[in-house]
Amino acid sequence: MLKIQLFLLLLLNLNTQKQPIKHIYIGKSFSWTIYYDNQKLPKVVEIANIKFGYLDYFDNHNNSKRGKLYNKNGEIYYKNKALNIDIKLKQKKYTLKIDRQRQKLFEINAFNEISKLKDSLKVQEYKFDWNVKSDYLYYRDNLFISKDYEPDY
């Protein structure tokens, strides 16, 4: 019985943690940078510009509230009508610079989420400390993000 439990625990761990990222899909325009890790489930497109960071989560049909992932002639594209984005995503080698940019995007998204929550709850005393690295690493290094996961920020 113990062997079965250990085996199941090992399988669960293998399913949730992925190998270090080697490649990521990136699209760039004048104003926007789009990141897409095609291994992550649920699918998510990360959208960034100077003061904007947003994680656009997709359903099983490659649609979200804001955007759409689609294939055209064997290439992956991301379209977002609200932000006027329709961009081809190219596979790039994952670098430390890309990782830093994604972490910054994640920080901006976290700040925006906290600000919305603060405004809706009319909280004035909370000070956002920008310490979201552990949450970013969890997000980056796991294939599946549980709906029950609660970030530290």
N, CA and C atoms as an extended XYZ file, in Angstrom:
459
Properties=species:S:1:pos:R:3:atomname:S:1:resname:S:1:resid:I:1 pbc="F F F"
N         0.822       -1.195        0.000 N   MET     1
C         0.000        0.000        0.000 CA  MET     1
C         0.867        1.260        0.000 C   MET     1
N         1.913        1.257        0.805 N   LEU     2
C         2.805        2.410        0.878 CA  LEU     2
C         3.489        2.656       -0.468 C   LEU     2
N         3.852        1.570       -1.170 N   LYS     3
C         4.489        1.715       -2.476 CA  LYS     3
C         3.541        2.389       -3.468 C   LYS     3
N         2.281        2.025       -3.413 N   ILE     4
C         1.286        2.625       -4.314 CA  ILE     4
C         1.137        4.109       -4.014 C   ILE     4
N         1.083        4.459       -2.736 N   GLN     5
C         0.949        5.865       -2.359 CA  GLN     5
C         2.163        6.676       -2.804 C   GLN     5
N         3.357        6.125       -2.622 N   LEU     6
C         4.571        6.816       -3.056 CA  LEU     6
C         4.598        6.982       -4.575 C   LEU     6
N         4.162        5.941       -5.283 N   PHE     7
C         4.111        6.014       -6.741 CA  PHE     7
C         3.134        7.097       -7.197 C   PHE     7
N         1.963        7.155       -6.588 N   LEU     8
C         0.972        8.178       -6.943 CA  LEU     8
C         1.485        9.580       -6.629 C   LEU     8
N         2.166        9.723       -5.508 N   LEU     9
C         2.746       11.017       -5.150 CA  LEU     9
C         3.807       11.438       -6.171 C   LEU     9
N         4.624       10.499       -6.599 N   LEU    10
C         5.636       10.775       -7.618 CA  LEU    10
C         4.982       11.202       -8.930 C   LEU    10
N         3.933       10.501       -9.354 N   LEU    11
C         3.226       10.872      -10.585 CA  LEU    11
C         2.618       12.263      -10.484 C   LEU    11
N         2.026       12.569       -9.351 N   LEU    12
C         1.431       13.890       -9.155 CA  LEU    12
C         2.498       14.972       -9.254 C   LEU    12
N         3.637       14.742       -8.637 N   ASN    13
C         4.730       15.713       -8.678 CA  ASN    13
C         5.263       15.885      -10.101 C   ASN    13
N         5.383       14.799      -10.846 N   LEU    14
C         5.870       14.886      -12.224 CA  LEU    14
C         4.892       15.632      -13.118 C   LEU    14
N         3.605       15.504      -12.832 N   ASN    15
C         2.596       16.165      -13.653 CA  ASN    15
C         2.513       17.657      -13.395 C   ASN    15
N         2.852       18.110      -12.204 N   THR    16
C         2.663       19.521      -11.890 CA  THR    16
C         3.909       20.357      -12.125 C   THR    16
N         5.079       19.757      -12.028 N   GLN    17
C         6.299       20.530      -12.254 CA  GLN    17
C         6.870       20.163      -13.611 C   GLN    17
N         7.294       21.155      -14.326 N   LYS    18
C         7.833       20.905      -15.650 CA  LYS    18
C         9.338       21.115      -15.652 C   LYS    18
N         9.938       20.707      -16.732 N   GLN    19
C        11.362       20.935      -16.923 CA  GLN    19
C        11.587       22.433      -17.094 C   GLN    19
N        12.800       22.905      -16.839 N   PRO    20
C        13.060       24.331      -17.069 CA  PRO    20
C        12.669       24.721      -18.496 C   PRO    20
N        12.150       25.916      -18.628 N   ILE    21
C        11.684       26.390      -19.927 CA  ILE    21
C        12.869       26.537      -20.875 C   ILE    21
N        12.743       25.942      -22.049 N   LYS    22
C        13.795       26.068      -23.061 CA  LYS    22
C        13.375       27.035      -24.156 C   LYS    22
N        12.071       27.036      -24.474 N   HIS    23
C        11.545       27.904      -25.525 CA  HIS    23
C        10.224       28.505      -25.073 C   HIS    23
N         9.915       29.660      -25.606 N   ILE    24
C         8.643       30.322      -25.330 CA  ILE    24
C         8.233       31.052      -26.608 C   ILE    24
N         6.938       31.197      -26.798 N   TYR    25
C         6.450       31.950      -27.956 CA  TYR    25
C         6.342       33.424      -27.575 C   TYR    25
N         6.852       34.283      -28.454 N   ILE    26
C         6.851       35.724      -28.197 CA  ILE    26
C         6.371       36.459      -29.441 C   ILE    26
N         5.538       37.468      -29.196 N   GLY    27
C         5.131       38.378      -30.256 CA  GLY    27
C         5.414       39.794      -29.793 C   GLY    27
N         5.960       40.608      -30.678 N   LYS    28
C         6.280       41.993      -30.304 CA  LYS    28
C         5.722       42.943      -31.346 C   LYS    28
N         5.184       44.042      -30.853 N   SER    29
C         4.779       45.150      -31.710 CA  SER    29
C         5.375       46.407      -31.096 C   SER    29
N         5.017       47.544      -31.624 N   PHE    30
C         5.544       48.800      -31.100 CA  PHE    30
C         5.231       48.961      -29.616 C   PHE    30
N         3.986       48.662      -29.230 N   SER    31
C         3.543       48.906      -27.852 CA  SER    31
C         3.518       47.671      -26.966 C   SER    31
N         3.385       46.500      -27.560 N   TRP    32
C         3.082       45.302      -26.782 CA  TRP    32
C         4.135       44.218      -26.934 C   TRP    32
N         4.273       43.427      -25.865 N   THR    33
C         5.027       42.180      -25.915 CA  THR    33
C         4.103       41.095      -25.380 C   THR    33
N         4.004       40.013      -26.136 N   ILE    34
C         3.126       38.903      -25.796 CA  ILE    34
C         3.993       37.674      -25.549 C   ILE    34
N         3.727       36.955      -24.441 N   TYR    35
C         4.426       35.713      -24.124 CA  TYR    35
C         3.397       34.592      -24.045 C   TYR    35
N         3.772       33.420      -24.573 N   TYR    36
C         2.889       32.259      -24.516 CA  TYR    36
C         3.729       31.011      -24.301 C   TYR    36
N         3.553       30.375      -23.141 N   ASP    37
C         4.203       29.106      -22.819 CA  ASP    37
C         3.204       28.016      -23.189 C   ASP    37
N         3.445       27.313      -24.286 N   ASN    38
C         2.464       26.354      -24.794 CA  ASN    38
C         2.350       25.086      -23.959 C   ASN    38
N         3.147       24.934      -22.915 N   GLN    39
C         3.053       23.765      -22.036 CA  GLN    39
C         2.103       23.999      -20.869 C   GLN    39
N         1.834       25.232      -20.544 N   LYS    40
C         1.056       25.580      -19.352 CA  LYS    40
C        -0.433       25.316      -19.563 C   LYS    40
N        -1.077       24.751      -18.538 N   LEU    41
C        -2.522       24.523      -18.549 CA  LEU    41
C        -3.122       25.087      -17.280 C   LEU    41
N        -4.203       25.806      -17.308 N   PRO    42
C        -4.876       26.229      -18.525 CA  PRO    42
C        -3.977       27.162      -19.326 C   PRO    42
N        -4.274       27.248      -20.627 N   LYS    43
C        -3.478       28.117      -21.498 CA  LYS    43
C        -3.593       29.560      -21.022 C   LYS    43
N        -2.470       30.262      -21.098 N   VAL    44
C        -2.453       31.666      -20.675 CA  VAL    44
C        -1.494       32.443      -21.572 C   VAL    44
N        -1.949       33.616      -21.983 N   VAL    45
C        -1.104       34.541      -22.731 CA  VAL    45
C        -0.787       35.694      -21.797 C   VAL    45
N         0.475       36.065      -21.744 N   GLU    46
C         0.923       37.161      -20.886 CA  GLU    46
C         1.127       38.394      -21.766 C   GLU    46
N         0.454       39.485      -21.404 N   ILE    47
C         0.483       40.708      -22.207 CA  ILE    47
C         1.186       41.796      -21.410 C   ILE    47
N         2.152       42.469      -22.054 N   ALA    48
C         2.911       43.506      -21.342 CA  ALA    48
C         3.157       44.714      -22.226 C   ALA    48
N         3.171       45.878      -21.595 N   ASN    49
C         3.788       47.076      -22.147 CA  ASN    49
C         4.351       47.837      -20.963 C   ASN    49
N         4.696       49.089      -21.115 N   ILE    50
C         5.419       49.807      -20.066 CA  ILE    50
C         4.698       49.773      -18.718 C   ILE    50
N         3.405       50.047      -18.704 N   LYS    51
C         2.669       50.089      -17.434 CA  LYS    51
C         1.502       49.120      -17.405 C   LYS    51
N         1.581       48.051      -18.189 N   PHE    52
C         0.467       47.117      -18.291 CA  PHE    52
C         0.991       45.706      -18.187 C   PHE    52
N         0.372       44.906      -17.343 N   GLY    53
C         0.681       43.495      -17.236 CA  GLY    53
C        -0.610       42.746      -17.022 C   GLY    53
N        -0.889       41.769      -17.870 N   TYR    54
C        -2.157       41.051      -17.766 CA  TYR    54
C        -1.945       39.600      -18.154 C   TYR    54
N        -2.550       38.695      -17.386 N   LEU    55
C        -2.520       37.275      -17.689 CA  LEU    55
C        -3.881       36.911      -18.263 C   LEU    55
N        -3.925       36.568      -19.535 N   ASP    56
C        -5.158       36.278      -20.254 CA  ASP    56
C        -5.351       34.764      -20.305 C   ASP    56
N        -6.227       34.220      -19.433 N   TYR    57
C        -6.462       32.782      -19.338 CA  TYR    57
C        -7.496       32.334      -20.362 C   TYR    57
N        -7.265       31.163      -20.967 N   PHE    58
C        -8.098       30.656      -22.051 CA  PHE    58
C        -8.908       29.435      -21.639 C   PHE    58
N       -10.044       29.245      -22.340 N   ASP    59
C       -10.843       28.039      -22.158 CA  ASP    59
C       -10.291       26.950      -23.089 C   ASP    59
N       -11.008       25.837      -23.170 N   ASN    60
C       -10.552       24.719      -24.001 CA  ASN    60
C       -10.648       24.997      -25.499 C   ASN    60
N       -11.284       26.085      -25.882 N   HIS    61
C       -11.468       26.425      -27.297 CA  HIS    61
C       -10.568       27.581      -27.729 C   HIS    61
N        -9.534       27.852      -26.939 N   ASN    62
C        -8.561       28.920      -27.220 CA  ASN    62
C        -9.175       30.311      -27.222 C   ASN    62
N       -10.232       30.495      -26.453 N   ASN    63
C       -10.862       31.805      -26.297 CA  ASN    63
C       -10.782       32.237      -24.840 C   ASN    63
N       -10.756       33.544      -24.633 N   SER    64
C       -10.808       34.099      -23.286 CA  SER    64
C       -11.801       35.249      -23.303 C   SER    64
N       -11.936       35.935      -22.171 N   LYS    65
C       -12.816       37.102      -22.127 CA  LYS    65
C       -12.292       38.214      -23.026 C   LYS    65
N       -10.988       38.269      -23.215 N   ARG    66
C       -10.385       39.370      -23.972 CA  ARG    66
C        -9.759       38.969      -25.296 C   ARG    66
N        -9.278       37.741      -25.409 N   GLY    67
C        -8.485       37.410      -26.583 CA  GLY    67
C        -8.768       36.050      -27.174 C   GLY    67
N        -7.975       35.733      -28.187 N   LYS    68
C        -8.128       34.470      -28.893 CA  LYS    68
C        -6.765       34.019      -29.409 C   LYS    68
N        -6.455       32.741      -29.221 N   LEU    69
C        -5.281       32.107      -29.823 CA  LEU    69
C        -5.761       31.369      -31.064 C   LEU    69
N        -5.043       31.506      -32.169 N   TYR    70
C        -5.456       30.774      -33.359 CA  TYR    70
C        -4.246       30.428      -34.222 C   TYR    70
N        -4.439       29.410      -35.072 N   ASN    71
C        -3.409       28.981      -36.016 CA  ASN    71
C        -3.756       29.491      -37.403 C   ASN    71
N        -2.738       29.944      -38.112 N   LYS    72
C        -2.907       30.387      -39.491 CA  LYS    72
C        -1.663       29.943      -40.252 C   LYS    72
N        -1.868       29.074      -41.222 N   ASN    73
C        -0.755       28.532      -42.018 CA  ASN    73
C         0.327       27.911      -41.138 C   ASN    73
N        -0.085       27.203      -40.090 N   GLY    74
C         0.860       26.528      -39.204 CA  GLY    74
C         1.560       27.425      -38.202 C   GLY    74
N         1.190       28.688      -38.144 N   GLU    75
C         1.782       29.647      -37.207 CA  GLU    75
C         0.766       29.989      -36.117 C   GLU    75
N         1.248       30.328      -34.919 N   ILE    76
C         0.374       30.687      -33.800 CA  ILE    76
C         0.230       32.204      -33.751 C   ILE    76
N        -1.023       32.656      -33.577 N   TYR    77
C        -1.324       34.083      -33.477 CA  TYR    77
C        -2.138       34.342      -32.217 C   TYR    77
N        -2.030       35.563      -31.709 N   TYR    78
C        -2.860       36.025      -30.595 CA  TYR    78
C        -3.587       37.280      -31.048 C   TYR    78
N        -4.910       37.288      -30.797 N   LYS    79
C        -5.729       38.440      -31.174 CA  LYS    79
C        -6.488       38.935      -29.951 C   LYS    79
N        -6.481       40.252      -29.768 N   ASN    80
C        -7.202       40.884      -28.671 CA  ASN    80
C        -7.802       42.176      -29.218 C   ASN    80
N        -9.124       42.158      -29.441 N   LYS    81
C        -9.791       43.325      -30.041 CA  LYS    81
C        -9.745       44.546      -29.130 C   LYS    81
N        -9.903       44.346      -27.829 N   ALA    82
C        -9.931       45.475      -26.892 CA  ALA    82
C        -8.615       46.253      -26.911 C   ALA    82
N        -7.503       45.547      -27.076 N   LEU    83
C        -6.188       46.198      -27.088 CA  LEU    83
C        -5.654       46.418      -28.505 C   LEU    83
N        -6.469       46.057      -29.494 N   ASN    84
C        -6.093       46.214      -30.899 CA  ASN    84
C        -4.789       45.472      -31.215 C   ASN    84
N        -4.747       44.201      -30.787 N   ILE    85
C        -3.574       43.352      -31.012 CA  ILE    85
C        -3.977       42.188      -31.908 C   ILE    85
N        -3.221       41.924      -32.925 N   ASP    86
C        -3.328       40.710      -33.739 CA  ASP    86
C        -1.906       40.415      -34.197 C   ASP    86
N        -1.251       39.502      -33.490 N   ILE    87
C         0.200       39.370      -33.643 CA  ILE    87
C         0.622       37.906      -33.760 C   ILE    87
N         1.591       37.682      -34.611 N   LYS    88
C         2.176       36.354      -34.790 CA  LYS    88
C         3.142       36.085      -33.642 C   LYS    88
N         3.074       34.873      -33.089 N   LEU    89
C         3.966       34.479      -31.999 CA  LEU    89
C         5.051       33.562      -32.558 C   LEU    89
N         6.296       33.907      -32.301 N   LYS    90
C         7.428       33.123      -32.791 CA  LYS    90
C         8.111       32.437      -31.623 C   LYS    90
N         8.525       31.193      -31.853 N   GLN    91
C         9.225       30.459      -30.805 CA  GLN    91
C        10.642       31.009      -30.659 C   GLN    91
N        10.998       31.346      -29.413 N   LYS    92
C        12.322       31.897      -29.110 CA  LYS    92
C        12.964       31.079      -27.994 C   LYS    92
N        14.283       31.091      -27.970 N   LYS    93
C        15.020       30.454      -26.879 CA  LYS    93
C        14.775       31.261      -25.607 C   LYS    93
N        14.513       30.557      -24.508 N   TYR    94
C        14.234       31.215      -23.234 CA  TYR    94
C        15.538       31.713      -22.621 C   TYR    94
N        15.560       32.985      -22.240 N   THR    95
C        16.766       33.591      -21.666 CA  THR    95
C        16.449       34.231      -20.315 C   THR    95
N        17.490       34.595      -19.599 N   LEU    96
C        17.327       35.289      -18.322 CA  LEU    96
C        16.628       36.637      -18.526 C   LEU    96
N        16.921       37.311      -19.615 N   LYS    97
C        16.275       38.595      -19.915 CA  LYS    97
C        14.763       38.414      -20.083 C   LYS    97
N        14.355       37.372      -20.799 N   ILE    98
C        12.924       37.088      -20.966 CA  ILE    98
C        12.303       36.783      -19.613 C   ILE    98
N        13.004       36.013      -18.782 N   ASP    99
C        12.487       35.676      -17.458 CA  ASP    99
C        12.272       36.932      -16.615 C   ASP    99
N        13.206       37.860      -16.658 N   ARG   100
C        13.058       39.121      -15.905 CA  ARG   100
C        11.876       39.939      -16.418 C   ARG   100
N        11.704       39.975      -17.733 N   GLN   101
C        10.581       40.717      -18.314 CA  GLN   101
C         9.248       40.100      -17.899 C   GLN   101
N         9.189       38.771      -17.897 N   ARG   102
C         7.956       38.097      -17.477 CA  ARG   102
C         7.682       38.340      -15.995 C   ARG   102
N         8.725       38.346      -15.162 N   GLN   103
C         8.523       38.621      -13.741 CA  GLN   103
C         7.993       40.040      -13.548 C   GLN   103
N         8.513       41.000      -14.282 N   LYS   104
C         8.031       42.383      -14.193 CA  LYS   104
C         6.556       42.460      -14.592 C   LYS   104
N         6.195       41.767      -15.672 N   LEU   105
C         4.799       41.697      -16.109 CA  LEU   105
C         3.928       41.123      -14.989 C   LEU   105
N         4.412       40.051      -14.357 N   PHE   106
C         3.684       39.406      -13.270 CA  PHE   106
C         3.506       40.370      -12.097 C   PHE   106
N         4.542       41.143      -11.783 N   GLU   107
C         4.459       42.133      -10.699 CA  GLU   107
C         3.412       43.201      -11.005 C   GLU   107
N         3.403       43.697      -12.234 N   ILE   108
C         2.422       44.720      -12.618 CA  ILE   108
C         1.011       44.153      -12.543 C   ILE   108
N         0.836       42.915      -13.013 N   ASN   109
C        -0.476       42.271      -12.933 CA  ASN   109
C        -0.916       42.122      -11.476 C   ASN   109
N         0.001       41.697      -10.604 N   ALA   110
C        -0.324       41.547       -9.180 CA  ALA   110
C        -0.720       42.888       -8.575 C   ALA   110
N         0.028       43.938       -8.892 N   PHE   111
C        -0.296       45.277       -8.393 CA  PHE   111
C        -1.696       45.699       -8.842 C   PHE   111
N        -2.019       45.462      -10.112 N   ASN   112
C        -3.345       45.818      -10.629 CA  ASN   112
C        -4.451       45.024       -9.948 C   ASN   112
N        -4.219       43.735       -9.715 N   GLU   113
C        -5.219       42.904       -9.033 CA  GLU   113
C        -5.454       43.406       -7.607 C   GLU   113
N        -4.373       43.707       -6.896 N   ILE   114
C        -4.489       44.223       -5.527 CA  ILE   114
C        -5.182       45.581       -5.527 C   ILE   114
N        -4.854       46.438       -6.480 N   SER   115
C        -5.484       47.767       -6.557 CA  SER   115
C        -6.985       47.652       -6.781 C   SER   115
N        -7.396       46.742       -7.679 N   LYS   116
C        -8.837       46.539       -7.918 CA  LYS   116
C        -9.523       46.049       -6.650 C   LYS   116
N        -8.882       45.104       -5.975 N   LEU   117
C        -9.444       44.562       -4.741 CA  LEU   117
C        -9.528       45.636       -3.664 C   LEU   117
N        -8.470       46.426       -3.532 N   LYS   118
C        -8.445       47.534       -2.565 CA  LYS   118
C        -9.590       48.509       -2.825 C   LYS   118
N        -9.766       48.876       -4.091 N   ASP   119
C       -10.826       49.822       -4.451 CA  ASP   119
C       -12.211       49.249       -4.177 C   ASP   119
N       -12.416       47.972       -4.531 N   SER   120
C       -13.743       47.379       -4.341 CA  SER   120
C       -14.083       47.204       -2.863 C   SER   120
N       -13.059       46.972       -2.037 N   LEU   121
C       -13.292       46.796       -0.597 CA  LEU   121
C       -13.094       48.088        0.184 C   LEU   121
N       -12.709       49.146       -0.527 N   LYS   122
C       -12.474       50.462        0.082 CA  LYS   122
C       -11.440       50.400        1.213 C   LYS   122
N       -10.353       49.678        0.939 N   VAL   123
C        -9.245       49.564        1.890 CA  VAL   123
C        -8.218       50.636        1.539 C   VAL   123
N        -7.803       51.401        2.522 N   GLN   124
C        -6.850       52.471        2.247 CA  GLN   124
C        -5.483       52.228        2.871 C   GLN   124
N        -5.383       51.313        3.808 N   GLU   125
C        -4.143       51.150        4.562 CA  GLU   125
C        -3.183       50.120        3.980 C   GLU   125
N        -3.605       49.316        3.019 N   TYR   126
C        -2.734       48.272        2.478 CA  TYR   126
C        -1.664       48.880        1.582 C   TYR   126
N        -0.414       48.494        1.820 N   LYS   127
C         0.693       48.975        0.988 CA  LYS   127
C         1.280       47.778        0.246 C   LYS   127
N         1.234       47.819       -1.054 N   PHE   128
C         1.766       46.750       -1.898 CA  PHE   128
C         3.285       46.811       -1.869 C   PHE   128
N         3.949       45.688       -1.539 N   ASP   129
C         5.408       45.714       -1.370 CA  ASP   129
C         6.200       45.170       -2.567 C   ASP   129
N         5.532       44.813       -3.641 N   TRP   130
C         6.163       44.331       -4.870 CA  TRP   130
C         6.948       43.037       -4.683 C   TRP   130
N         6.735       42.330       -3.597 N   ASN   131
C         7.465       41.098       -3.338 CA  ASN   131
C         6.639       39.904       -3.828 C   ASN   131
N         6.673       39.657       -5.122 N   VAL   132
C         5.866       38.586       -5.700 CA  VAL   132
C         6.728       37.497       -6.344 C   VAL   132
N         8.021       37.526       -6.074 N   LYS   133
C         8.923       36.589       -6.748 CA  LYS   133
C         8.548       35.130       -6.491 C   LYS   133
N         8.202       34.775       -5.261 N   SER   134
C         7.853       33.379       -4.981 CA  SER   134
C         6.597       32.965       -5.747 C   SER   134
N         5.642       33.879       -5.877 N   ASP   135
C         4.435       33.582       -6.653 CA  ASP   135
C         4.767       33.441       -8.137 C   ASP   135
N         5.633       34.304       -8.644 N   TYR   136
C         6.038       34.215      -10.047 CA  TYR   136
C         6.744       32.886      -10.311 C   TYR   136
N         7.648       32.487       -9.428 N   LEU   137
C         8.372       31.231       -9.617 CA  LEU   137
C         7.420       30.039       -9.595 C   LEU   137
N         6.428       30.079       -8.706 N   TYR   138
C         5.422       29.014       -8.678 CA  TYR   138
C         4.673       28.986      -10.007 C   TYR   138
N         4.244       30.148      -10.467 N   TYR   139
C         3.520       30.264      -11.736 CA  TYR   139
C         4.385       29.768      -12.900 C   TYR   139
N         5.634       30.204      -12.944 N   ARG   140
C         6.531       29.855      -14.046 CA  ARG   140
C         6.866       28.369      -14.072 C   ARG   140
N         7.090       27.780      -12.900 N   ASP   141
C         7.648       26.435      -12.819 CA  ASP   141
C         6.625       25.316      -12.731 C   ASP   141
N         5.343       25.614      -12.751 N   ASN   142
C         4.324       24.580      -12.667 CA  ASN   142
C         3.463       24.574      -13.915 C   ASN   142
N         3.217       23.366      -14.422 N   LEU   143
C         2.371       23.228      -15.607 CA  LEU   143
C         0.930       23.594      -15.308 C   LEU   143
N         0.431       23.130      -14.179 N   PHE   144
C        -0.970       23.327      -13.825 CA  PHE   144
C        -1.060       24.268      -12.635 C   PHE   144
N        -1.855       25.299      -12.762 N   ILE   145
C        -2.088       26.217      -11.654 CA  ILE   145
C        -3.466       25.899      -11.095 C   ILE   145
N        -3.493       25.413       -9.885 N   SER   146
C        -4.750       25.045       -9.248 CA  SER   146
C        -5.624       26.270       -9.025 C   SER   146
N        -6.926       26.085       -9.166 N   LYS   147
C        -7.856       27.188       -8.892 CA  LYS   147
C        -7.864       27.532       -7.407 C   LYS   147
N        -7.389       26.612       -6.577 N   ASP   148
C        -7.343       26.833       -5.130 CA  ASP   148
C        -6.075       27.565       -4.688 C   ASP   148
N        -5.126       27.753       -5.600 N   TYR   149
C        -3.866       28.406       -5.247 CA  TYR   149
C        -4.126       29.856       -4.853 C   TYR   149
N        -3.571       30.250       -3.717 N   GLU   150
C        -3.694       31.633       -3.254 CA  GLU   150
C        -2.306       32.258       -3.196 C   GLU   150
N        -2.081       33.315       -3.971 N   PRO   151
C        -0.764       33.956       -3.973 CA  PRO   151
C        -0.426       34.594       -2.633 C   PRO   151
N         0.865       34.766       -2.388 N   ASP   152
C         1.321       35.387       -1.140 CA  ASP   152
C         1.096       36.889       -1.109 C   ASP   152
N         1.024       37.522       -2.273 N   TYR   153
C         0.859       38.971       -2.277 CA  TYR   153
C        -0.537       39.335       -1.880 C   TYR   153
